[in-house]
Amino acid sequence: MSADVGELSGLGLLTWAYRPGLVDRVVAACGRGEQRRRLLPARLVVYFVLALFSSAPYLEVMRHLVEGLRGQGLLGEWHIPAKSSLFRARQRLGSEPLRVLFATTAKPMGTEATPGCFWRGLRLLAVDGTCWDVADSPANEAAFGRPGNGRGHDESSFPQVRMACLI
């Protein structure tokens, strides 16, 4: 496995942070529950999408998520689906359940008693940002634009999404 997989959160940690019952309620509230039994149930797809915040390939992310279950004999005949099935499952799930899950659970974790969270009565925060190249399409160019390239008045090869977050 690649070094990136070791940096991912395992299914145990994800189910601790986002309890299965909460994930099931959010999925149901968003109307994304299964209508038939699937190889990739919506709850697993939510955990899979949460674990994708790394540069590891799709199949390695899924292997990492379920390896502990396989070691305990809890997977039975279940097998890791093809990469195309993971893409379709993400599309079926959509972004709404993840937005609702975030809105439901996002809150400051540190209290004034937590070392390093406050300074002179003020909560400490950090701001960080980055840019991602996105597909070179007219829609992306209209939405995100093209930054300059530092060599003059030319524009860069790809439109870019700029992201900033408050931590």
mmCIF file of the C-alpha atoms, coordinates in Angstrom:
data_MODEL
# 
_entry.id   MODEL 
# 
loop_
_atom_site.group_PDB 
_atom_site.id 
_atom_site.type_symbol 
_atom_site.label_atom_id 
_atom_site.label_alt_id 
_atom_site.label_comp_id 
_atom_site.label_asym_id 
_atom_site.label_entity_id 
_atom_site.label_seq_id 
_atom_site.pdbx_PDB_ins_code 
_atom_site.Cartn_x 
_atom_site.Cartn_y 
_atom_site.Cartn_z 
_atom_site.occupancy 
_atom_site.B_iso_or_equiv 
_atom_site.pdbx_formal_charge 
_atom_site.auth_seq_id 
_atom_site.auth_comp_id 
_atom_site.auth_asym_id 
_atom_site.auth_atom_id 
_atom_site.pdbx_PDB_model_num 
ATOM 1   C CA . MET A 1 1   ? 0.000   0.000   0.000   1.00 0.00 ? 1   MET A CA 1 
ATOM 2   C CA . SER A 1 2   ? 1.090   3.553   -0.569  1.00 0.00 ? 2   SER A CA 1 
ATOM 3   C CA . ALA A 1 3   ? 2.212   5.809   2.260   1.00 0.00 ? 3   ALA A CA 1 
ATOM 4   C CA . ASP A 1 4   ? -0.905  7.948   1.752   1.00 0.00 ? 4   ASP A CA 1 
ATOM 5   C CA . VAL A 1 5   ? -3.203  5.114   2.804   1.00 0.00 ? 5   VAL A CA 1 
ATOM 6   C CA . GLY A 1 6   ? -1.606  5.047   6.244   1.00 0.00 ? 6   GLY A CA 1 
ATOM 7   C CA . GLU A 1 7   ? -2.655  8.681   6.700   1.00 0.00 ? 7   GLU A CA 1 
ATOM 8   C CA . LEU A 1 8   ? -6.330  7.924   6.067   1.00 0.00 ? 8   LEU A CA 1 
ATOM 9   C CA . SER A 1 9   ? -8.871  7.534   8.804   1.00 0.00 ? 9   SER A CA 1 
ATOM 10  C CA . GLY A 1 10  ? -10.023 3.961   9.171   1.00 0.00 ? 10  GLY A CA 1 
ATOM 11  C CA . LEU A 1 11  ? -13.648 2.940   9.344   1.00 0.00 ? 11  LEU A CA 1 
ATOM 12  C CA . GLY A 1 12  ? -13.412 2.573   13.126  1.00 0.00 ? 12  GLY A CA 1 
ATOM 13  C CA . LEU A 1 13  ? -12.381 6.201   13.588  1.00 0.00 ? 13  LEU A CA 1 
ATOM 14  C CA . LEU A 1 14  ? -14.977 7.440   11.113  1.00 0.00 ? 14  LEU A CA 1 
ATOM 15  C CA . THR A 1 15  ? -17.763 5.509   12.857  1.00 0.00 ? 15  THR A CA 1 
ATOM 16  C CA . TRP A 1 16  ? -16.604 6.962   16.180  1.00 0.00 ? 16  TRP A CA 1 
ATOM 17  C CA . ALA A 1 17  ? -16.704 10.533  14.848  1.00 0.00 ? 17  ALA A CA 1 
ATOM 18  C CA . TYR A 1 18  ? -19.858 10.037  12.762  1.00 0.00 ? 18  TYR A CA 1 
ATOM 19  C CA . ARG A 1 19  ? -22.013 7.406   14.462  1.00 0.00 ? 19  ARG A CA 1 
ATOM 20  C CA . PRO A 1 20  ? -23.761 4.995   12.048  1.00 0.00 ? 20  PRO A CA 1 
ATOM 21  C CA . GLY A 1 21  ? -27.204 5.964   13.374  1.00 0.00 ? 21  GLY A CA 1 
ATOM 22  C CA . LEU A 1 22  ? -26.529 9.650   12.659  1.00 0.00 ? 22  LEU A CA 1 
ATOM 23  C CA . VAL A 1 23  ? -25.259 8.878   9.153   1.00 0.00 ? 23  VAL A CA 1 
ATOM 24  C CA . ASP A 1 24  ? -28.348 6.717   8.477   1.00 0.00 ? 24  ASP A CA 1 
ATOM 25  C CA . ARG A 1 25  ? -30.690 9.499   9.691   1.00 0.00 ? 25  ARG A CA 1 
ATOM 26  C CA . VAL A 1 26  ? -28.937 12.103  7.513   1.00 0.00 ? 26  VAL A CA 1 
ATOM 27  C CA . VAL A 1 27  ? -29.031 9.822   4.458   1.00 0.00 ? 27  VAL A CA 1 
ATOM 28  C CA . ALA A 1 28  ? -32.743 9.111   5.025   1.00 0.00 ? 28  ALA A CA 1 
ATOM 29  C CA . ALA A 1 29  ? -33.553 12.802  5.606   1.00 0.00 ? 29  ALA A CA 1 
ATOM 30  C CA . CYS A 1 30  ? -31.887 13.640  2.282   1.00 0.00 ? 30  CYS A CA 1 
ATOM 31  C CA . GLY A 1 31  ? -33.833 10.894  0.484   1.00 0.00 ? 31  GLY A CA 1 
ATOM 32  C CA . ARG A 1 32  ? -30.688 8.964   -0.473  1.00 0.00 ? 32  ARG A CA 1 
ATOM 33  C CA . GLY A 1 33  ? -31.444 5.636   1.247   1.00 0.00 ? 33  GLY A CA 1 
ATOM 34  C CA . GLU A 1 34  ? -31.287 2.416   -0.728  1.00 0.00 ? 34  GLU A CA 1 
ATOM 35  C CA . GLN A 1 35  ? -34.398 1.094   -2.393  1.00 0.00 ? 35  GLN A CA 1 
ATOM 36  C CA . ARG A 1 36  ? -32.751 -2.290  -2.816  1.00 0.00 ? 36  ARG A CA 1 
ATOM 37  C CA . ARG A 1 37  ? -29.832 -4.066  -1.203  1.00 0.00 ? 37  ARG A CA 1 
ATOM 38  C CA . ARG A 1 38  ? -26.587 -2.867  -2.768  1.00 0.00 ? 38  ARG A CA 1 
ATOM 39  C CA . LEU A 1 39  ? -22.932 -3.827  -2.661  1.00 0.00 ? 39  LEU A CA 1 
ATOM 40  C CA . LEU A 1 40  ? -22.268 -0.211  -1.638  1.00 0.00 ? 40  LEU A CA 1 
ATOM 41  C CA . PRO A 1 41  ? -24.902 0.934   0.875   1.00 0.00 ? 41  PRO A CA 1 
ATOM 42  C CA . ALA A 1 42  ? -25.269 4.688   1.356   1.00 0.00 ? 42  ALA A CA 1 
ATOM 43  C CA . ARG A 1 43  ? -23.700 4.610   4.841   1.00 0.00 ? 43  ARG A CA 1 
ATOM 44  C CA . LEU A 1 44  ? -20.514 2.999   3.484   1.00 0.00 ? 44  LEU A CA 1 
ATOM 45  C CA . VAL A 1 45  ? -20.431 5.505   0.605   1.00 0.00 ? 45  VAL A CA 1 
ATOM 46  C CA . VAL A 1 46  ? -20.608 8.396   3.110   1.00 0.00 ? 46  VAL A CA 1 
ATOM 47  C CA . TYR A 1 47  ? -17.635 6.967   5.022   1.00 0.00 ? 47  TYR A CA 1 
ATOM 48  C CA . PHE A 1 48  ? -15.819 6.322   1.729   1.00 0.00 ? 48  PHE A CA 1 
ATOM 49  C CA . VAL A 1 49  ? -16.273 9.951   0.605   1.00 0.00 ? 49  VAL A CA 1 
ATOM 50  C CA . LEU A 1 50  ? -15.083 11.206  4.007   1.00 0.00 ? 50  LEU A CA 1 
ATOM 51  C CA . ALA A 1 51  ? -11.945 9.063   3.631   1.00 0.00 ? 51  ALA A CA 1 
ATOM 52  C CA . LEU A 1 52  ? -11.169 10.391  0.136   1.00 0.00 ? 52  LEU A CA 1 
ATOM 53  C CA . PHE A 1 53  ? -9.334  13.431  1.504   1.00 0.00 ? 53  PHE A CA 1 
ATOM 54  C CA . SER A 1 54  ? -5.977  12.007  0.487   1.00 0.00 ? 54  SER A CA 1 
ATOM 55  C CA . SER A 1 55  ? -4.176  11.390  -2.764  1.00 0.00 ? 55  SER A CA 1 
ATOM 56  C CA . ALA A 1 56  ? -4.670  7.611   -2.539  1.00 0.00 ? 56  ALA A CA 1 
ATOM 57  C CA . PRO A 1 57  ? -6.564  5.882   -5.367  1.00 0.00 ? 57  PRO A CA 1 
ATOM 58  C CA . TYR A 1 58  ? -10.235 4.989   -4.895  1.00 0.00 ? 58  TYR A CA 1 
ATOM 59  C CA . LEU A 1 59  ? -9.715  1.250   -4.504  1.00 0.00 ? 59  LEU A CA 1 
ATOM 60  C CA . GLU A 1 60  ? -6.950  1.695   -1.909  1.00 0.00 ? 60  GLU A CA 1 
ATOM 61  C CA . VAL A 1 61  ? -9.185  4.001   0.113   1.00 0.00 ? 61  VAL A CA 1 
ATOM 62  C CA . MET A 1 62  ? -11.961 1.382   0.135   1.00 0.00 ? 62  MET A CA 1 
ATOM 63  C CA . ARG A 1 63  ? -9.487  -1.414  0.985   1.00 0.00 ? 63  ARG A CA 1 
ATOM 64  C CA . HIS A 1 64  ? -8.211  0.626   3.910   1.00 0.00 ? 64  HIS A CA 1 
ATOM 65  C CA . LEU A 1 65  ? -11.729 1.290   5.165   1.00 0.00 ? 65  LEU A CA 1 
ATOM 66  C CA . VAL A 1 66  ? -12.765 -2.358  5.225   1.00 0.00 ? 66  VAL A CA 1 
ATOM 67  C CA . GLU A 1 67  ? -9.501  -4.160  6.037   1.00 0.00 ? 67  GLU A CA 1 
ATOM 68  C CA . GLY A 1 68  ? -10.270 -4.237  9.765   1.00 0.00 ? 68  GLY A CA 1 
ATOM 69  C CA . LEU A 1 69  ? -13.691 -5.767  9.112   1.00 0.00 ? 69  LEU A CA 1 
ATOM 70  C CA . ARG A 1 70  ? -12.200 -8.443  6.875   1.00 0.00 ? 70  ARG A CA 1 
ATOM 71  C CA . GLY A 1 71  ? -9.625  -9.300  9.558   1.00 0.00 ? 71  GLY A CA 1 
ATOM 72  C CA . GLN A 1 72  ? -12.461 -9.839  12.049  1.00 0.00 ? 72  GLN A CA 1 
ATOM 73  C CA . GLY A 1 73  ? -14.415 -12.001 9.604   1.00 0.00 ? 73  GLY A CA 1 
ATOM 74  C CA . LEU A 1 74  ? -17.277 -9.485  9.380   1.00 0.00 ? 74  LEU A CA 1 
ATOM 75  C CA . LEU A 1 75  ? -17.364 -9.066  5.598   1.00 0.00 ? 75  LEU A CA 1 
ATOM 76  C CA . GLY A 1 76  ? -18.477 -12.567 4.647   1.00 0.00 ? 76  GLY A CA 1 
ATOM 77  C CA . GLU A 1 77  ? -18.744 -12.796 0.864   1.00 0.00 ? 77  GLU A CA 1 
ATOM 78  C CA . TRP A 1 78  ? -18.607 -9.010  0.373   1.00 0.00 ? 78  TRP A CA 1 
ATOM 79  C CA . HIS A 1 79  ? -15.878 -7.889  -2.017  1.00 0.00 ? 79  HIS A CA 1 
ATOM 80  C CA . ILE A 1 80  ? -14.515 -4.488  -2.996  1.00 0.00 ? 80  ILE A CA 1 
ATOM 81  C CA . PRO A 1 81  ? -16.431 -3.320  -6.065  1.00 0.00 ? 81  PRO A CA 1 
ATOM 82  C CA . ALA A 1 82  ? -14.926 -1.984  -9.276  1.00 0.00 ? 82  ALA A CA 1 
ATOM 83  C CA . LYS A 1 83  ? -13.780 1.624   -9.418  1.00 0.00 ? 83  LYS A CA 1 
ATOM 84  C CA . SER A 1 84  ? -16.664 2.495   -11.760 1.00 0.00 ? 84  SER A CA 1 
ATOM 85  C CA . SER A 1 85  ? -19.133 1.269   -9.124  1.00 0.00 ? 85  SER A CA 1 
ATOM 86  C CA . LEU A 1 86  ? -17.533 3.592   -6.578  1.00 0.00 ? 86  LEU A CA 1 
ATOM 87  C CA . PHE A 1 87  ? -17.938 6.533   -8.988  1.00 0.00 ? 87  PHE A CA 1 
ATOM 88  C CA . ARG A 1 88  ? -21.617 5.682   -9.566  1.00 0.00 ? 88  ARG A CA 1 
ATOM 89  C CA . ALA A 1 89  ? -22.232 5.263   -5.832  1.00 0.00 ? 89  ALA A CA 1 
ATOM 90  C CA . ARG A 1 90  ? -20.781 8.742   -5.175  1.00 0.00 ? 90  ARG A CA 1 
ATOM 91  C CA . GLN A 1 91  ? -23.048 10.195  -7.855  1.00 0.00 ? 91  GLN A CA 1 
ATOM 92  C CA . ARG A 1 92  ? -26.104 8.435   -6.383  1.00 0.00 ? 92  ARG A CA 1 
ATOM 93  C CA . LEU A 1 93  ? -25.279 9.776   -2.922  1.00 0.00 ? 93  LEU A CA 1 
ATOM 94  C CA . GLY A 1 94  ? -24.712 13.354  -4.104  1.00 0.00 ? 94  GLY A CA 1 
ATOM 95  C CA . SER A 1 95  ? -23.370 16.164  -1.943  1.00 0.00 ? 95  SER A CA 1 
ATOM 96  C CA . GLU A 1 96  ? -26.435 16.991  0.150   1.00 0.00 ? 96  GLU A CA 1 
ATOM 97  C CA . PRO A 1 97  ? -25.955 14.248  2.800   1.00 0.00 ? 97  PRO A CA 1 
ATOM 98  C CA . LEU A 1 98  ? -22.378 15.411  3.366   1.00 0.00 ? 98  LEU A CA 1 
ATOM 99  C CA . ARG A 1 99  ? -23.471 19.048  3.721   1.00 0.00 ? 99  ARG A CA 1 
ATOM 100 C CA . VAL A 1 100 ? -26.162 18.044  6.226   1.00 0.00 ? 100 VAL A CA 1 
ATOM 101 C CA . LEU A 1 101 ? -23.745 15.791  8.139   1.00 0.00 ? 101 LEU A CA 1 
ATOM 102 C CA . PHE A 1 102 ? -21.249 18.647  8.373   1.00 0.00 ? 102 PHE A CA 1 
ATOM 103 C CA . ALA A 1 103 ? -23.894 21.152  9.488   1.00 0.00 ? 103 ALA A CA 1 
ATOM 104 C CA . THR A 1 104 ? -25.104 18.679  12.122  1.00 0.00 ? 104 THR A CA 1 
ATOM 105 C CA . THR A 1 105 ? -21.696 17.881  13.594  1.00 0.00 ? 105 THR A CA 1 
ATOM 106 C CA . ALA A 1 106 ? -19.466 20.934  13.016  1.00 0.00 ? 106 ALA A CA 1 
ATOM 107 C CA . LYS A 1 107 ? -18.725 22.686  16.282  1.00 0.00 ? 107 LYS A CA 1 
ATOM 108 C CA . PRO A 1 108 ? -15.675 23.744  18.264  1.00 0.00 ? 108 PRO A CA 1 
ATOM 109 C CA . MET A 1 109 ? -14.213 20.726  20.051  1.00 0.00 ? 109 MET A CA 1 
ATOM 110 C CA . GLY A 1 110 ? -11.870 22.491  22.470  1.00 0.00 ? 110 GLY A CA 1 
ATOM 111 C CA . THR A 1 111 ? -13.085 24.133  25.644  1.00 0.00 ? 111 THR A CA 1 
ATOM 112 C CA . GLU A 1 112 ? -11.329 26.801  27.693  1.00 0.00 ? 112 GLU A CA 1 
ATOM 113 C CA . ALA A 1 113 ? -9.881  23.927  29.721  1.00 0.00 ? 113 ALA A CA 1 
ATOM 114 C CA . THR A 1 114 ? -8.290  22.337  26.612  1.00 0.00 ? 114 THR A CA 1 
ATOM 115 C CA . PRO A 1 115 ? -4.593  23.281  26.453  1.00 0.00 ? 115 PRO A CA 1 
ATOM 116 C CA . GLY A 1 116 ? -3.721  25.448  23.442  1.00 0.00 ? 116 GLY A CA 1 
ATOM 117 C CA . CYS A 1 117 ? -7.301  26.259  22.394  1.00 0.00 ? 117 CYS A CA 1 
ATOM 118 C CA . PHE A 1 118 ? -7.527  29.693  23.973  1.00 0.00 ? 118 PHE A CA 1 
ATOM 119 C CA . TRP A 1 119 ? -5.161  32.615  24.520  1.00 0.00 ? 119 TRP A CA 1 
ATOM 120 C CA . ARG A 1 120 ? -6.157  35.440  26.846  1.00 0.00 ? 120 ARG A CA 1 
ATOM 121 C CA . GLY A 1 121 ? -9.782  34.361  26.655  1.00 0.00 ? 121 GLY A CA 1 
ATOM 122 C CA . LEU A 1 122 ? -9.877  34.206  22.841  1.00 0.00 ? 122 LEU A CA 1 
ATOM 123 C CA . ARG A 1 123 ? -10.324 30.994  20.837  1.00 0.00 ? 123 ARG A CA 1 
ATOM 124 C CA . LEU A 1 124 ? -7.292  30.372  18.626  1.00 0.00 ? 124 LEU A CA 1 
ATOM 125 C CA . LEU A 1 125 ? -8.005  29.871  14.926  1.00 0.00 ? 125 LEU A CA 1 
ATOM 126 C CA . ALA A 1 126 ? -5.973  29.345  11.782  1.00 0.00 ? 126 ALA A CA 1 
ATOM 127 C CA . VAL A 1 127 ? -6.745  30.187  8.177   1.00 0.00 ? 127 VAL A CA 1 
ATOM 128 C CA . ASP A 1 128 ? -5.253  28.114  5.373   1.00 0.00 ? 128 ASP A CA 1 
ATOM 129 C CA . GLY A 1 129 ? -5.850  27.951  1.651   1.00 0.00 ? 129 GLY A CA 1 
ATOM 130 C CA . THR A 1 130 ? -4.886  26.189  -1.533  1.00 0.00 ? 130 THR A CA 1 
ATOM 131 C CA . CYS A 1 131 ? -5.754  26.002  -5.250  1.00 0.00 ? 131 CYS A CA 1 
ATOM 132 C CA . TRP A 1 132 ? -6.764  23.049  -7.402  1.00 0.00 ? 132 TRP A CA 1 
ATOM 133 C CA . ASP A 1 133 ? -6.682  22.800  -11.180 1.00 0.00 ? 133 ASP A CA 1 
ATOM 134 C CA . VAL A 1 134 ? -10.065 21.748  -12.548 1.00 0.00 ? 134 VAL A CA 1 
ATOM 135 C CA . ALA A 1 135 ? -11.093 20.365  -15.929 1.00 0.00 ? 135 ALA A CA 1 
ATOM 136 C CA . ASP A 1 136 ? -10.528 22.746  -18.814 1.00 0.00 ? 136 ASP A CA 1 
ATOM 137 C CA . SER A 1 137 ? -14.151 23.387  -19.801 1.00 0.00 ? 137 SER A CA 1 
ATOM 138 C CA . PRO A 1 138 ? -16.085 26.552  -20.658 1.00 0.00 ? 138 PRO A CA 1 
ATOM 139 C CA . ALA A 1 139 ? -18.347 26.059  -17.613 1.00 0.00 ? 139 ALA A CA 1 
ATOM 140 C CA . ASN A 1 140 ? -15.368 25.790  -15.236 1.00 0.00 ? 140 ASN A CA 1 
ATOM 141 C CA . GLU A 1 141 ? -13.660 28.765  -16.834 1.00 0.00 ? 141 GLU A CA 1 
ATOM 142 C CA . ALA A 1 142 ? -16.817 30.866  -16.419 1.00 0.00 ? 142 ALA A CA 1 
ATOM 143 C CA . ALA A 1 143 ? -17.272 29.770  -12.799 1.00 0.00 ? 143 ALA A CA 1 
ATOM 144 C CA . PHE A 1 144 ? -13.661 29.850  -11.564 1.00 0.00 ? 144 PHE A CA 1 
ATOM 145 C CA . GLY A 1 145 ? -11.600 31.808  -14.091 1.00 0.00 ? 145 GLY A CA 1 
ATOM 146 C CA . ARG A 1 146 ? -7.948  31.346  -15.008 1.00 0.00 ? 146 ARG A CA 1 
ATOM 147 C CA . PRO A 1 147 ? -5.184  32.847  -12.900 1.00 0.00 ? 147 PRO A CA 1 
ATOM 148 C CA . GLY A 1 148 ? -2.176  34.573  -14.420 1.00 0.00 ? 148 GLY A CA 1 
ATOM 149 C CA . ASN A 1 149 ? 0.954   32.512  -14.870 1.00 0.00 ? 149 ASN A CA 1 
ATOM 150 C CA . GLY A 1 150 ? 3.687   34.920  -13.803 1.00 0.00 ? 150 GLY A CA 1 
ATOM 151 C CA . ARG A 1 151 ? 5.243   35.096  -17.292 1.00 0.00 ? 151 ARG A CA 1 
ATOM 152 C CA . GLY A 1 152 ? 3.363   38.114  -18.451 1.00 0.00 ? 152 GLY A CA 1 
ATOM 153 C CA . HIS A 1 153 ? -0.249  38.648  -19.377 1.00 0.00 ? 153 HIS A CA 1 
ATOM 154 C CA . ASP A 1 154 ? -0.957  35.046  -20.376 1.00 0.00 ? 154 ASP A CA 1 
ATOM 155 C CA . GLU A 1 155 ? -3.395  32.936  -18.428 1.00 0.00 ? 155 GLU A CA 1 
ATOM 156 C CA . SER A 1 156 ? -2.692  29.539  -16.919 1.00 0.00 ? 156 SER A CA 1 
ATOM 157 C CA . SER A 1 157 ? -3.536  26.304  -18.712 1.00 0.00 ? 157 SER A CA 1 
ATOM 158 C CA . PHE A 1 158 ? -6.417  25.325  -16.430 1.00 0.00 ? 158 PHE A CA 1 
ATOM 159 C CA . PRO A 1 159 ? -9.150  27.100  -14.498 1.00 0.00 ? 159 PRO A CA 1 
ATOM 160 C CA . GLN A 1 160 ? -8.511  26.932  -10.752 1.00 0.00 ? 160 GLN A CA 1 
ATOM 161 C CA . VAL A 1 161 ? -10.672 26.550  -7.691  1.00 0.00 ? 161 VAL A CA 1 
ATOM 162 C CA . ARG A 1 162 ? -9.377  28.554  -4.732  1.00 0.00 ? 162 ARG A CA 1 
ATOM 163 C CA . MET A 1 163 ? -10.188 27.229  -1.289  1.00 0.00 ? 163 MET A CA 1 
ATOM 164 C CA . ALA A 1 164 ? -9.697  28.807  2.105   1.00 0.00 ? 164 ALA A CA 1 
ATOM 165 C CA . CYS A 1 165 ? -10.708 27.263  5.405   1.00 0.00 ? 165 CYS A CA 1 
ATOM 166 C CA . LEU A 1 166 ? -10.942 28.360  8.994   1.00 0.00 ? 166 LEU A CA 1 
ATOM 167 C CA . ILE A 1 167 ? -9.450  25.846  11.410  1.00 0.00 ? 167 ILE A CA 1 
# 
